[in-house]
Amino acid sequence: TNFTTSGLTIKSPSSAGSLFGCAASANLSADGTYLAKKGTELTNMTMRLVNCGFSKLNITADRDAGGFFGYLVTKPGSNSGVWNTEETTYGGNSKIVSTIGSNAVGAGGFVGHAKNCFWINEPTWGEHASAVVSGLVVNNGSSADNAGTGGLIGLFENANSCRINAVTFSSSVSLTGDYRVGGLIGGNYDSSGKAANIIDSVRVDGVKLSANKAYLGGFVGCISKSGPLRVSNSTVAGVVFDARNGGAVVGYSATSGVETSITNCRFENNSINGALSGSLVGYLSGNLFGTNVLIRSNTFGTNAKGLLVGFAIANSNNPTVRIAGLDYQLGKDQVDTGL
């Protein structure tokens, strides 16, 4: 509670963060020795940070890297995460780098690789203020197509509960990886019980997002084998989407038959340039529902395919797109190419 990690340089051949490289309850083998291998952890830990920030960090790891935690395993539904009762700033000229070349690793502003539960300003905890992320650079050197890079969480595995509320990202944030790059979460997958992923009152403003190969999202880079994604009262503005399968909400939605819903959201002054990309979703395998959605002054490159969705896959659960209350105005000199 009420602390800031600052001025640290950390380099690790495994996972690294300013608090813990690996935070998990270790299991025991039959002979009583600890098992530190991923996948053997107990899921009985709760970890909540209250009014805790970081600045001037230089963290480099061969595996998962994050501002607070490299690799974090918590108890499902455990109320773990970050809570701000006063406005708290994160970043402050920090750089977080994962260097490994081929493994599925995560690089994230708060957590490189989270498992089970991690919430930001969950409303049931009580009154909260904004988490402000600025002056942050996150780079993921992995070439694996299931690696992840995010402003908050790089990879979110077995996301039993994903709730993000009251977060603002400034234009001094830069996130780079090969695949699965998102303003909030790089990759969200294998949700236990298919719990909903909830994003509310978030603003991603002018953030520099770069996926060298594919799956680039204003909020989430890629979501797969997951529960519904529900976004409300949020904005993505002034962001360039140059990668294949890019969209302001999610780059790649690979869960057939599951909904992505958008309510009371704004998307404006974005550049949609990547192949098979759209203003909202790049690749859509589930359903897209919206209410009161405003899209203004977006521009489109020659490779972008749809004003709303870049590519919708045809399968036994054909995607449905339904939006009530859509205010869409094209950017200057742009031509309507179809939804």
Short mmCIF file of C-alpha atoms in Angstrom, two decimals, residues 23-242:
data_model
loop_
_atom_site.label_atom_id
_atom_site.label_comp_id
_atom_site.label_asym_id
_atom_site.label_seq_id
_atom_site.Cartn_x
_atom_site.Cartn_y
_atom_site.Cartn_z
CA ALA A 23 4.91 -14.48 -7.77
CA ALA A 24 3.10 -17.78 -7.22
CA SER A 25 2.40 -20.26 -4.45
CA ALA A 26 4.78 -23.13 -5.08
CA ASN A 27 3.50 -26.68 -5.08
CA LEU A 28 5.38 -29.51 -3.41
CA SER A 29 6.59 -32.72 -4.97
CA ALA A 30 6.22 -36.08 -3.23
CA ASP A 31 9.61 -35.66 -1.51
CA GLY A 32 8.69 -32.24 -0.14
CA THR A 33 10.78 -30.13 -2.50
CA TYR A 34 9.36 -27.04 -4.16
CA LEU A 35 8.27 -27.12 -7.78
CA ALA A 36 8.95 -23.83 -9.50
CA LYS A 37 8.02 -24.91 -13.00
CA LYS A 38 5.16 -23.07 -14.69
CA GLY A 39 1.95 -25.04 -14.63
CA THR A 40 2.69 -26.66 -11.24
CA GLU A 41 1.72 -23.65 -9.11
CA LEU A 42 -1.00 -23.61 -6.50
CA THR A 43 -3.74 -21.06 -7.16
CA ASN A 44 -4.40 -19.86 -3.63
CA MET A 45 -2.71 -16.45 -3.58
CA THR A 46 -4.31 -12.99 -3.45
CA MET A 47 -2.20 -9.97 -4.44
CA ARG A 48 -3.63 -6.42 -4.41
CA LEU A 49 -1.63 -3.20 -4.77
CA VAL A 50 -3.27 -0.02 -3.40
CA ASN A 51 -1.99 3.38 -4.59
CA CYS A 52 1.30 1.84 -5.71
CA GLY A 53 3.12 3.31 -8.71
CA PHE A 54 6.42 2.93 -10.54
CA SER A 55 8.80 5.17 -12.47
CA LYS A 56 12.27 5.19 -14.03
CA LEU A 57 12.45 1.41 -14.31
CA ASN A 58 14.68 -0.45 -16.73
CA ILE A 59 13.58 -4.09 -16.68
CA THR A 60 14.93 -6.72 -19.08
CA ALA A 61 14.05 -10.42 -18.90
CA ASP A 62 14.66 -13.42 -21.11
CA ARG A 63 11.10 -14.50 -20.33
CA ASP A 64 8.10 -12.59 -18.90
CA ALA A 65 8.68 -8.94 -17.98
CA GLY A 66 6.39 -6.45 -16.20
CA GLY A 67 6.48 -3.21 -14.25
CA PHE A 68 5.38 -4.93 -11.02
CA PHE A 69 5.39 -8.66 -11.81
CA GLY A 70 7.06 -10.75 -14.47
CA TYR A 71 4.88 -13.83 -13.91
CA LEU A 72 1.91 -13.76 -11.50
CA VAL A 73 -0.46 -16.58 -10.51
CA THR A 74 -3.43 -15.69 -8.28
CA LYS A 75 -6.49 -17.42 -6.93
CA PRO A 76 -9.46 -17.31 -9.34
CA GLY A 77 -11.89 -14.57 -8.31
CA SER A 78 -9.51 -13.51 -5.55
CA ASN A 79 -9.86 -9.70 -5.82
CA SER A 80 -6.23 -9.48 -6.91
CA GLY A 81 -5.01 -6.50 -8.90
CA VAL A 82 -4.42 -2.75 -8.63
CA TRP A 83 -6.68 -0.28 -6.80
CA ASN A 84 -6.30 3.50 -6.87
CA THR A 85 -8.14 5.49 -4.21
CA GLU A 86 -6.18 8.53 -5.41
CA GLU A 87 -4.91 9.26 -8.93
CA THR A 88 -1.72 7.28 -9.45
CA THR A 89 0.80 7.51 -12.29
CA TYR A 90 2.62 4.55 -13.79
CA GLY A 91 5.53 4.65 -16.20
CA GLY A 92 7.50 7.85 -15.67
CA ASN A 93 10.26 7.09 -18.15
CA SER A 94 10.25 3.29 -17.71
CA LYS A 95 11.28 0.61 -20.19
CA ILE A 96 10.20 -3.04 -19.97
CA VAL A 97 11.71 -5.58 -22.36
CA SER A 98 11.29 -9.31 -22.93
CA THR A 99 14.14 -10.59 -25.08
CA ILE A 100 13.50 -14.28 -25.77
CA GLY A 101 13.24 -15.12 -29.46
CA SER A 102 10.83 -18.05 -29.81
CA ASN A 103 8.84 -18.81 -26.63
CA ALA A 104 5.36 -17.60 -25.73
CA VAL A 105 6.23 -14.85 -23.28
CA GLY A 106 4.50 -11.72 -22.07
CA ALA A 107 5.68 -8.14 -21.69
CA GLY A 108 3.31 -5.75 -19.93
CA GLY A 109 3.18 -2.44 -18.12
CA PHE A 110 1.94 -4.01 -14.87
CA VAL A 111 2.32 -7.77 -15.42
CA GLY A 112 4.19 -9.66 -18.10
CA HIS A 113 2.18 -12.88 -17.77
CA ALA A 114 -0.86 -13.09 -15.44
CA LYS A 115 -2.82 -16.23 -14.64
CA ASN A 116 -6.39 -16.51 -13.30
CA CYS A 117 -7.35 -13.11 -11.83
CA PHE A 118 -6.10 -9.53 -12.09
CA TRP A 119 -8.41 -6.51 -11.83
CA ILE A 120 -7.80 -2.77 -12.14
CA ASN A 121 -10.01 -0.51 -9.97
CA GLU A 122 -12.77 -3.06 -9.51
CA PRO A 123 -15.89 -0.99 -8.53
CA THR A 124 -16.98 -3.39 -5.78
CA TRP A 125 -13.80 -2.55 -3.86
CA GLY A 126 -15.06 0.98 -3.22
CA GLU A 127 -14.42 4.47 -4.55
CA HIS A 128 -11.55 4.74 -6.98
CA ALA A 129 -9.53 7.29 -8.93
CA SER A 130 -7.76 7.00 -12.27
CA ALA A 131 -4.68 5.00 -13.07
CA VAL A 132 -2.64 7.16 -15.47
CA VAL A 133 -0.05 5.42 -17.65
CA SER A 134 2.55 7.67 -19.32
CA GLY A 135 6.22 7.62 -20.22
CA LEU A 136 6.23 3.84 -20.70
CA VAL A 137 7.96 1.72 -23.34
CA VAL A 138 7.22 -2.04 -23.56
CA ASN A 139 9.01 -4.24 -26.11
CA ASN A 140 8.55 -7.98 -26.64
CA GLY A 141 11.31 -9.67 -28.63
CA SER A 142 9.52 -13.00 -29.01
CA SER A 143 8.65 -14.14 -32.53
CA ALA A 144 6.13 -16.72 -31.24
CA ASP A 145 2.62 -16.11 -32.55
CA ASN A 146 1.18 -16.65 -29.05
CA ALA A 147 3.42 -14.14 -27.27
CA GLY A 148 1.75 -10.97 -25.99
CA THR A 149 2.51 -7.30 -25.35
CA GLY A 150 0.17 -4.97 -23.46
CA GLY A 151 0.06 -1.63 -21.67
CA LEU A 152 -1.18 -3.43 -18.53
CA ILE A 153 -0.81 -7.19 -19.10
CA GLY A 154 1.20 -8.93 -21.81
CA LEU A 155 -0.41 -12.37 -21.61
CA PHE A 156 -3.52 -13.13 -19.55
CA GLU A 157 -3.89 -16.89 -19.27
CA ASN A 158 -6.91 -18.73 -17.86
CA ALA A 159 -8.52 -15.33 -17.33
CA ASN A 160 -11.07 -16.34 -14.71
CA SER A 161 -11.81 -12.68 -14.12
CA CYS A 162 -10.61 -9.75 -16.24
CA ARG A 163 -11.97 -6.37 -15.14
CA ILE A 164 -10.28 -3.09 -16.05
CA ASN A 165 -11.76 0.23 -14.96
CA ALA A 166 -10.68 3.91 -14.97
CA VAL A 167 -7.35 3.80 -16.80
CA THR A 168 -5.91 6.50 -19.07
CA PHE A 169 -3.00 6.02 -21.48
CA SER A 170 -1.12 9.01 -22.89
CA SER A 171 0.72 9.48 -26.17
CA SER A 172 4.06 8.90 -24.41
CA VAL A 173 3.31 5.16 -24.22
CA SER A 174 4.86 2.84 -26.83
CA LEU A 175 4.09 -0.90 -27.13
CA THR A 176 5.88 -3.15 -29.63
CA GLY A 177 5.86 -6.88 -30.43
CA ASP A 178 5.53 -9.27 -33.33
CA TYR A 179 2.06 -10.66 -32.51
CA ARG A 180 -0.75 -9.88 -30.04
CA VAL A 181 -0.18 -6.26 -29.12
CA GLY A 182 -2.93 -4.39 -27.23
CA GLY A 183 -3.28 -1.07 -25.44
CA LEU A 184 -4.46 -2.93 -22.31
CA ILE A 185 -3.85 -6.65 -22.88
CA GLY A 186 -1.76 -8.33 -25.56
CA GLY A 187 -3.26 -11.83 -25.49
CA ASN A 188 -6.23 -13.08 -23.46
CA TYR A 189 -6.87 -16.81 -23.73
CA ASP A 190 -8.24 -19.98 -22.14
CA SER A 191 -10.71 -18.27 -19.80
CA SER A 192 -11.84 -20.63 -17.05
CA GLY A 193 -15.62 -20.88 -17.02
CA LYS A 194 -15.72 -18.36 -19.87
CA ALA A 195 -16.11 -15.40 -17.50
CA ALA A 196 -16.72 -12.02 -19.12
CA ASN A 197 -13.82 -9.69 -19.82
CA ILE A 198 -14.99 -6.21 -18.73
CA ILE A 199 -13.41 -2.88 -19.74
CA ASP A 200 -15.02 0.35 -18.52
CA SER A 201 -14.00 4.04 -18.53
CA VAL A 202 -10.68 3.56 -20.31
CA ARG A 203 -9.01 6.05 -22.65
CA VAL A 204 -6.21 5.09 -25.06
CA ASP A 205 -5.05 8.38 -26.53
CA GLY A 206 -2.29 8.59 -29.14
CA VAL A 207 -0.51 5.48 -27.88
CA LYS A 208 2.10 4.08 -30.27
CA LEU A 209 1.09 0.49 -30.98
CA SER A 210 3.15 -1.72 -33.25
CA ALA A 211 2.68 -5.40 -34.12
CA ASN A 212 5.38 -6.28 -36.61
CA LYS A 213 3.31 -9.19 -37.96
CA ALA A 214 -0.33 -9.35 -36.79
CA TYR A 215 -3.10 -8.93 -34.17
CA LEU A 216 -3.10 -5.30 -33.06
CA GLY A 217 -5.88 -3.91 -30.84
CA GLY A 218 -6.59 -0.60 -29.14
CA PHE A 219 -7.79 -2.50 -26.07
CA VAL A 220 -6.90 -6.18 -26.67
CA GLY A 221 -4.54 -7.58 -29.28
CA CYS A 222 -5.99 -11.12 -29.46
CA ILE A 223 -8.72 -12.89 -27.52
CA SER A 224 -9.24 -16.65 -27.95
CA LYS A 225 -10.99 -19.53 -26.15
CA SER A 226 -12.48 -16.87 -23.94
CA GLY A 227 -15.68 -15.46 -22.52
CA PRO A 228 -17.38 -12.34 -23.93
CA LEU A 229 -15.55 -9.02 -24.19
CA ARG A 230 -17.66 -6.10 -22.90
CA VAL A 231 -16.40 -2.55 -23.38
CA SER A 232 -18.25 0.54 -22.15
CA ASN A 233 -17.71 4.30 -21.72
CA SER A 234 -14.28 4.11 -23.35
CA THR A 235 -12.28 5.82 -26.09
CA VAL A 236 -9.50 5.01 -28.56
CA ALA A 237 -8.20 8.12 -30.32
CA GLY A 238 -5.23 9.06 -32.48
CA VAL A 239 -3.85 5.54 -32.85
CA VAL A 240 -2.28 4.08 -36.00
CA PHE A 241 -3.10 0.44 -36.80
CA ASP A 242 -0.53 -0.73 -39.35
#
